[in-house]
mmCIF file of C-alpha atoms in Angstrom:
data_model
loop_
_atom_site.group_PDB
_atom_site.id
_atom_site.type_symbol
_atom_site.label_atom_id
_atom_site.label_comp_id
_atom_site.label_asym_id
_atom_site.label_seq_id
_atom_site.Cartn_x
_atom_site.Cartn_y
_atom_site.Cartn_z
ATOM 1 C CA LEU H 1 5.551 37.074 -23.573
ATOM 2 C CA LEU H 2 1.908 35.727 -23.758
ATOM 3 C CA ILE H 3 0.427 38.899 -23.873
ATOM 4 C CA ASP H 4 2.736 40.429 -26.719
ATOM 5 C CA TRP H 5 2.083 36.917 -28.569
ATOM 6 C CA ILE H 6 -1.582 37.510 -28.424
ATOM 7 C CA ASN H 7 -1.498 41.156 -29.398
ATOM 8 C CA ARG H 8 0.773 40.296 -32.344
ATOM 9 C CA THR H 9 -1.459 37.595 -33.435
ATOM 10 C CA LEU H 10 -4.605 39.600 -33.105
ATOM 11 C CA GLN H 11 -3.093 42.921 -34.461
ATOM 12 C CA GLU H 12 -5.403 42.938 -37.433
ATOM 13 C CA GLU H 13 -8.578 42.546 -35.283
ATOM 14 C CA HIS H 14 -7.400 45.499 -33.583
ATOM 15 C CA ILE H 15 -7.562 43.724 -30.214
ATOM 16 C CA VAL H 16 -5.594 44.495 -27.151
ATOM 17 C CA VAL H 17 -4.909 42.665 -24.250
ATOM 18 C CA LYS H 18 -3.471 44.341 -21.227
ATOM 19 C CA SER H 19 -4.161 41.926 -18.605
ATOM 20 C CA LEU H 20 -4.614 37.925 -18.850
ATOM 21 C CA GLU H 21 -6.980 37.836 -15.906
ATOM 22 C CA GLU H 22 -9.371 40.573 -16.988
ATOM 23 C CA ASP H 23 -9.327 40.386 -20.638
ATOM 24 C CA LEU H 24 -9.741 36.903 -21.115
ATOM 25 C CA TYR H 25 -12.201 35.415 -18.802
ATOM 26 C CA ASP H 26 -15.442 36.271 -21.142
ATOM 27 C CA GLY H 27 -14.073 34.091 -23.917
ATOM 28 C CA LEU H 28 -13.816 36.970 -26.249
ATOM 29 C CA VAL H 29 -10.082 37.067 -26.927
ATOM 30 C CA LEU H 30 -10.101 33.207 -26.799
ATOM 31 C CA HIS H 31 -12.514 32.870 -29.543
ATOM 32 C CA HIS H 32 -10.608 35.284 -31.752
ATOM 33 C CA LEU H 33 -7.137 33.518 -30.870
ATOM 34 C CA LEU H 34 -8.722 30.177 -31.604
ATOM 35 C CA GLU H 35 -10.143 31.345 -35.084
ATOM 36 C CA LYS H 36 -6.824 33.035 -36.078
ATOM 37 C CA LEU H 37 -4.592 30.470 -35.045
ATOM 38 C CA GLY H 38 -6.580 26.996 -35.735
ATOM 39 C CA SER H 39 -8.941 28.535 -38.506
ATOM 40 C CA LEU H 40 -11.865 27.119 -36.221
ATOM 41 C CA ARG H 41 -15.279 28.578 -36.801
ATOM 42 C CA LEU H 42 -17.140 28.176 -33.610
ATOM 43 C CA ASP H 43 -20.710 28.252 -33.383
ATOM 44 C CA VAL H 44 -21.132 31.064 -30.557
ATOM 45 C CA ASP H 45 -21.779 35.010 -30.399
ATOM 46 C CA LYS H 46 -18.603 37.252 -30.615
ATOM 47 C CA ILE H 47 -19.944 39.140 -27.612
ATOM 48 C CA ALA H 48 -21.402 37.586 -24.618
ATOM 49 C CA LEU H 49 -22.770 40.064 -22.326
ATOM 50 C CA THR H 50 -24.422 37.931 -19.250
ATOM 51 C CA GLU H 51 -22.421 35.528 -17.171
ATOM 52 C CA LYS H 52 -24.705 32.761 -18.500
ATOM 53 C CA LYS H 53 -24.028 33.365 -22.067
ATOM 54 C CA GLN H 54 -20.406 33.836 -20.942
ATOM 55 C CA ARG H 55 -20.408 30.227 -19.405
ATOM 56 C CA GLN H 56 -21.853 29.152 -22.347
ATOM 57 C CA LYS H 57 -19.500 30.515 -24.732
ATOM 58 C CA LEU H 58 -16.344 29.547 -22.549
ATOM 59 C CA SER H 59 -17.750 25.878 -22.538
ATOM 60 C CA VAL H 60 -17.833 25.769 -26.493
ATOM 61 C CA ILE H 61 -14.431 27.131 -26.849
ATOM 62 C CA LEU H 62 -12.735 25.103 -24.134
ATOM 63 C CA GLU H 63 -14.355 21.935 -25.614
ATOM 64 C CA ALA H 64 -12.992 23.014 -29.029
ATOM 65 C CA VAL H 65 -9.474 23.320 -27.443
ATOM 66 C CA ALA H 66 -9.683 20.024 -25.754
ATOM 67 C CA LYS H 67 -10.509 18.434 -28.959
ATOM 68 C CA CYS H 68 -7.756 20.212 -31.155
ATOM 69 C CA LEU H 69 -5.041 19.358 -28.394
ATOM 70 C CA GLN H 70 -6.566 15.763 -27.928
ATOM 71 C CA LEU H 71 -6.734 16.177 -24.288
ATOM 72 C CA GLU H 72 -9.171 14.030 -21.825
ATOM 73 C CA GLY H 73 -11.072 15.685 -19.005
ATOM 74 C CA SER H 74 -8.391 14.465 -16.467
ATOM 75 C CA GLN H 75 -5.707 16.122 -18.420
ATOM 76 C CA LEU H 76 -7.159 19.576 -18.139
ATOM 77 C CA ARG H 77 -5.762 22.059 -15.911
ATOM 78 C CA TRP H 78 -8.338 24.618 -16.337
ATOM 79 C CA SER H 79 -12.164 24.739 -16.455
ATOM 80 C CA VAL H 80 -14.959 27.008 -17.375
ATOM 81 C CA GLU H 81 -15.351 28.007 -13.832
ATOM 82 C CA SER H 82 -11.670 28.933 -13.189
ATOM 83 C CA ILE H 83 -11.373 30.901 -16.553
ATOM 84 C CA LEU H 84 -14.858 32.522 -15.694
ATOM 85 C CA ALA H 85 -13.465 33.447 -12.309
ATOM 86 C CA LYS H 86 -10.324 35.225 -13.564
ATOM 87 C CA ASP H 87 -7.917 32.318 -12.235
ATOM 88 C CA LEU H 88 -4.478 33.268 -13.417
ATOM 89 C CA LEU H 89 -3.261 29.716 -12.810
ATOM 90 C CA SER H 90 -5.520 28.224 -15.055
ATOM 91 C CA THR H 91 -5.400 31.044 -17.793
ATOM 92 C CA LEU H 92 -1.561 30.573 -18.029
ATOM 93 C CA HIS H 93 -2.186 26.759 -18.374
ATOM 94 C CA LEU H 94 -4.541 27.168 -21.146
ATOM 95 C CA LEU H 95 -2.667 30.039 -22.917
ATOM 96 C CA VAL H 96 0.638 27.755 -22.786
ATOM 97 C CA ALA H 97 -1.155 24.824 -24.105
ATOM 98 C CA ILE H 98 -2.797 26.478 -26.958
ATOM 99 C CA ALA H 99 0.733 28.494 -27.705
ATOM 100 C CA LYS H 100 2.687 25.166 -27.770
ATOM 101 C CA HIS H 101 0.127 23.502 -29.942
ATOM 102 C CA PHE H 102 -0.576 26.148 -32.508
ATOM 103 C CA HIS H 103 2.490 28.060 -32.195
ATOM 104 C CA PRO H 104 5.592 25.670 -31.426
ATOM 105 C CA SER H 105 8.150 28.084 -32.479
ATOM 106 C CA LEU H 106 7.146 30.581 -29.714
ATOM 107 C CA ALA H 107 10.053 30.721 -27.392
ATOM 108 C CA LEU H 108 8.400 30.185 -23.935
ATOM 109 C CA PRO H 109 11.037 30.391 -21.119
ATOM 110 C CA PRO H 110 11.442 27.152 -19.567
ATOM 111 C CA ASN H 111 11.346 26.098 -15.846
ATOM 112 C CA VAL H 112 8.558 28.796 -14.997
ATOM 113 C CA GLN H 113 7.099 27.773 -11.747
ATOM 114 C CA VAL H 114 4.789 29.551 -9.201
ATOM 115 C CA GLU H 115 4.143 28.570 -5.490
ATOM 116 C CA THR H 116 0.355 28.215 -4.822
ATOM 117 C CA ILE H 117 -1.286 28.367 -1.409
ATOM 118 C CA THR H 118 -4.327 26.817 -0.785
ATOM 119 C CA ILE H 119 -6.647 27.974 2.295
ATOM 120 C CA GLU H 120 -9.367 25.744 3.292
ATOM 121 C CA ASN H 121 -11.952 26.689 6.022
ATOM 122 C CA THR H 122 -12.344 23.470 8.361
ATOM 123 C CA SER H 123 -14.244 23.224 11.784
ATOM 124 C CA ARG H 124 -10.857 23.707 13.493
ATOM 125 C CA GLY H 125 -9.922 26.650 12.099
ATOM 126 C CA LEU H 126 -8.221 27.612 8.470
ATOM 127 C CA LYS H 127 -5.844 24.875 7.095
ATOM 128 C CA THR H 128 -3.199 26.047 4.427
ATOM 129 C CA ALA H 129 -1.499 23.864 2.102
ATOM 130 C CA THR H 130 1.372 25.070 -0.224
ATOM 131 C CA ALA H 131 2.329 23.461 -3.730
ATOM 132 C CA VAL H 132 4.641 24.196 -6.640
ATOM 133 C CA GLU H 133 2.818 24.420 -10.042
ATOM 134 C CA ASN H 134 4.751 24.057 -13.441
ATOM 135 C CA ILE H 135 3.885 26.507 -15.979
ATOM 136 C CA THR H 136 6.173 25.618 -18.803
ATOM 137 C CA GLU H 137 8.220 22.370 -19.298
ATOM 138 C CA ASN H 138 11.259 21.702 -17.488
ATOM 139 C CA LYS H 139 14.138 22.432 -19.274
ATOM 140 C CA GLU H 140 16.359 19.414 -18.148
ATOM 141 C CA ASN H 141 13.441 17.249 -19.536
ATOM 142 C CA THR H 142 13.399 19.215 -22.905
ATOM 143 C CA GLU H 143 17.240 18.602 -23.186
ATOM 144 C CA ALA H 144 17.150 14.976 -22.503
ATOM 145 C CA GLN H 145 14.372 14.516 -25.303
ATOM 146 C CA SER H 146 16.748 16.369 -27.875
ATOM 147 C CA LYS H 147 19.843 14.723 -27.173
ATOM 148 C CA ASP H 148 19.511 12.305 -30.210
ATOM 149 C CA ASP H 149 19.302 15.333 -32.432
ATOM 150 C CA ALA H 150 21.023 14.541 -35.465
ATOM 151 C CA PHE H 151 22.639 18.237 -35.799
ATOM 152 C CA ASP H 152 23.780 18.005 -32.175
ATOM 153 C CA GLU H 153 25.653 15.192 -33.056
ATOM 154 C CA LEU H 154 27.179 16.654 -36.121
ATOM 155 C CA PHE H 155 28.361 19.418 -34.063
ATOM 156 C CA SER H 156 29.953 17.375 -30.977
ATOM 157 C CA ARG H 157 31.187 14.276 -32.900
ATOM 158 C CA ALA H 158 31.912 15.220 -36.237
ATOM 159 C CA PRO H 159 32.573 19.044 -36.991
ATOM 160 C CA ASP H 160 34.841 17.884 -39.745
ATOM 161 C CA LYS H 161 31.703 17.118 -41.902
ATOM 162 C CA LEU H 162 29.864 20.352 -41.167
ATOM 163 C CA ASP H 163 31.410 22.204 -44.151
ATOM 164 C CA ALA H 164 29.976 19.132 -46.332
ATOM 165 C CA VAL H 165 26.506 19.415 -44.927
ATOM 166 C CA LYS H 166 26.398 23.022 -45.212
ATOM 167 C CA LYS H 167 27.406 22.707 -49.149
ATOM 168 C CA VAL H 168 24.479 20.311 -49.653
ATOM 169 C CA PHE H 169 22.104 22.507 -48.038
ATOM 170 C CA LEU H 170 23.438 25.529 -50.022
ATOM 171 C CA GLN H 171 22.681 23.624 -53.323
ATOM 172 C CA PHE H 172 19.305 22.751 -52.201
ATOM 173 C CA VAL H 173 18.689 26.411 -51.222
ATOM 174 C CA ASN H 174 19.913 27.824 -54.664
ATOM 175 C CA GLN H 175 18.303 25.345 -56.458
ATOM 176 C CA HIS H 176 14.930 26.901 -55.379
ATOM 177 C CA VAL H 177 15.622 30.371 -54.977
ATOM 178 C CA GLY H 178 18.079 30.515 -57.887
ATOM 179 C CA LYS H 179 14.612 30.701 -60.002
ATOM 180 C CA LEU H 180 14.081 33.915 -58.856
ATOM 181 C CA GLY H 181 17.662 35.315 -59.834
ATOM 182 C CA LEU H 182 19.005 35.053 -56.109
ATOM 183 C CA ASN H 183 21.992 33.409 -55.047
ATOM 184 C CA VAL H 184 23.237 32.298 -51.530
ATOM 185 C CA LYS H 185 26.633 31.831 -50.581
ATOM 186 C CA ASP H 186 26.762 32.018 -46.738
ATOM 187 C CA ILE H 187 24.142 30.511 -44.658
ATOM 188 C CA GLU H 188 24.803 32.197 -41.502
ATOM 189 C CA SER H 189 24.944 35.871 -42.731
ATOM 190 C CA GLN H 190 22.477 35.694 -45.505
ATOM 191 C CA PHE H 191 19.681 33.988 -43.515
ATOM 192 C CA SER H 192 20.030 36.238 -40.574
ATOM 193 C CA ASP H 193 17.283 38.584 -41.732
ATOM 194 C CA GLY H 194 14.742 36.049 -42.597
ATOM 195 C CA VAL H 195 14.235 37.345 -46.299
ATOM 196 C CA ILE H 196 15.784 34.221 -48.098
ATOM 197 C CA LEU H 197 14.083 32.017 -45.702
ATOM 198 C CA LEU H 198 10.553 33.576 -46.594
ATOM 199 C CA ILE H 199 11.374 33.246 -50.286
ATOM 200 C CA LEU H 200 12.324 29.824 -49.732
ATOM 201 C CA ILE H 201 9.176 28.690 -47.698
ATOM 202 C CA GLY H 202 7.029 30.492 -50.818
ATOM 203 C CA GLN H 203 8.917 28.416 -53.324
ATOM 204 C CA LEU H 204 8.740 25.130 -51.622
ATOM 205 C CA GLU H 205 5.188 25.422 -50.818
ATOM 206 C CA GLY H 206 4.162 26.949 -53.850
ATOM 207 C CA TYR H 207 2.804 30.125 -52.793
ATOM 208 C CA PHE H 208 3.565 34.076 -53.362
ATOM 209 C CA LEU H 209 4.297 36.002 -50.072
ATOM 210 C CA ASN H 210 2.605 39.447 -50.328
ATOM 211 C CA LEU H 211 5.392 42.095 -50.331
ATOM 212 C CA ARG H 212 3.421 44.165 -47.756
ATOM 213 C CA ASN H 213 3.315 41.457 -45.051
ATOM 214 C CA PHE H 214 7.481 41.243 -44.797
ATOM 215 C CA PHE H 215 10.437 43.642 -45.287
ATOM 216 C CA LEU H 216 12.046 42.748 -48.237
ATOM 217 C CA THR H 217 15.221 45.268 -47.567
ATOM 218 C CA PRO H 218 15.102 45.056 -43.556
ATOM 219 C CA ALA H 219 16.934 48.118 -42.113
ATOM 220 C CA SER H 220 16.780 47.215 -38.654
ATOM 221 C CA THR H 221 16.813 44.452 -36.151
ATOM 222 C CA THR H 222 13.053 44.883 -35.519
ATOM 223 C CA GLU H 223 12.300 44.376 -39.153
ATOM 224 C CA MET H 224 14.671 41.192 -39.298
ATOM 225 C CA LEU H 225 12.975 39.954 -36.398
ATOM 226 C CA HIS H 226 9.651 40.449 -38.001
ATOM 227 C CA ASN H 227 10.684 38.619 -41.361
ATOM 228 C CA VAL H 228 12.108 35.623 -39.041
ATOM 229 C CA ASN H 229 9.082 35.536 -36.878
ATOM 230 C CA LEU H 230 6.753 35.355 -40.127
ATOM 231 C CA ALA H 231 8.713 32.543 -41.415
ATOM 232 C CA LEU H 232 8.727 30.496 -38.073
ATOM 233 C CA ASP H 233 4.578 31.133 -38.201
ATOM 234 C CA LEU H 234 4.457 29.971 -41.754
ATOM 235 C CA LEU H 235 6.474 26.615 -40.695
ATOM 236 C CA ALA H 236 4.507 26.229 -37.569
ATOM 237 C CA ASP H 237 1.107 26.534 -39.795
ATOM 238 C CA GLY H 238 2.393 24.141 -41.984
ATOM 239 C CA GLY H 239 2.917 21.634 -39.510
ATOM 240 C CA LEU H 240 6.963 21.447 -40.197
ATOM 241 C CA LEU H 241 8.243 22.936 -37.068
ATOM 242 C CA ASN H 242 7.423 20.866 -33.773
ATOM 243 C CA PHE H 243 10.050 22.450 -31.439
ATOM 244 C CA SER H 244 10.744 25.783 -30.164
ATOM 245 C CA VAL H 245 13.128 28.210 -31.938
ATOM 246 C CA ASN H 246 14.083 31.609 -30.783
ATOM 247 C CA SER H 247 13.854 33.783 -33.636
ATOM 248 C CA GLU H 248 16.476 36.278 -32.026
#
């Protein structure tokens, strides 16, 4: 999922990642990713050929990440040395943190864990220790945080009021897309292909979406998903989406 997300994000730069360990350690992909996601301009060379320059570049990049994510040194689960050493665990922690901050709508699977084995060479021989490392959030914790969601309450405790809420939303949507001669009658079916959602976002935010960026008359599930993903990206970029939404 992370590889697909990176390749989708950097498609215009013609960057293709095949391995998280082999393709991210030198900072090139991370540099492009931060520029694209966070509009950050980093004062480093695009390509660092020597290990010294790669270390310097990573230092600047990871410092920018820590600043954006507002993380202290003790909270960081990666380092310049670990990324440079192609440590997969550190790379995963870094990418998940970047994705959660810049693309909160990315549907990362919950409860992803790995078992790590640490081997230490001591005077008495090899000493091993195992531990479980969490890569993504615990689903139970996430669900606990969302227990008080107003719409969950509505579905479970007041389903009779759902139609009234839908009616209010329809009026709101048509008030804005009606200016373009569009009319929405059914929230479930007419929002599923992402077209109305994209047009609504454009109307509310006051900008025009280039027709080349989305499918106005999507003919397949892939094209519909493209539209919905674009809408979720726009909402996340605007700081309007701070929880995970599965585009499917």
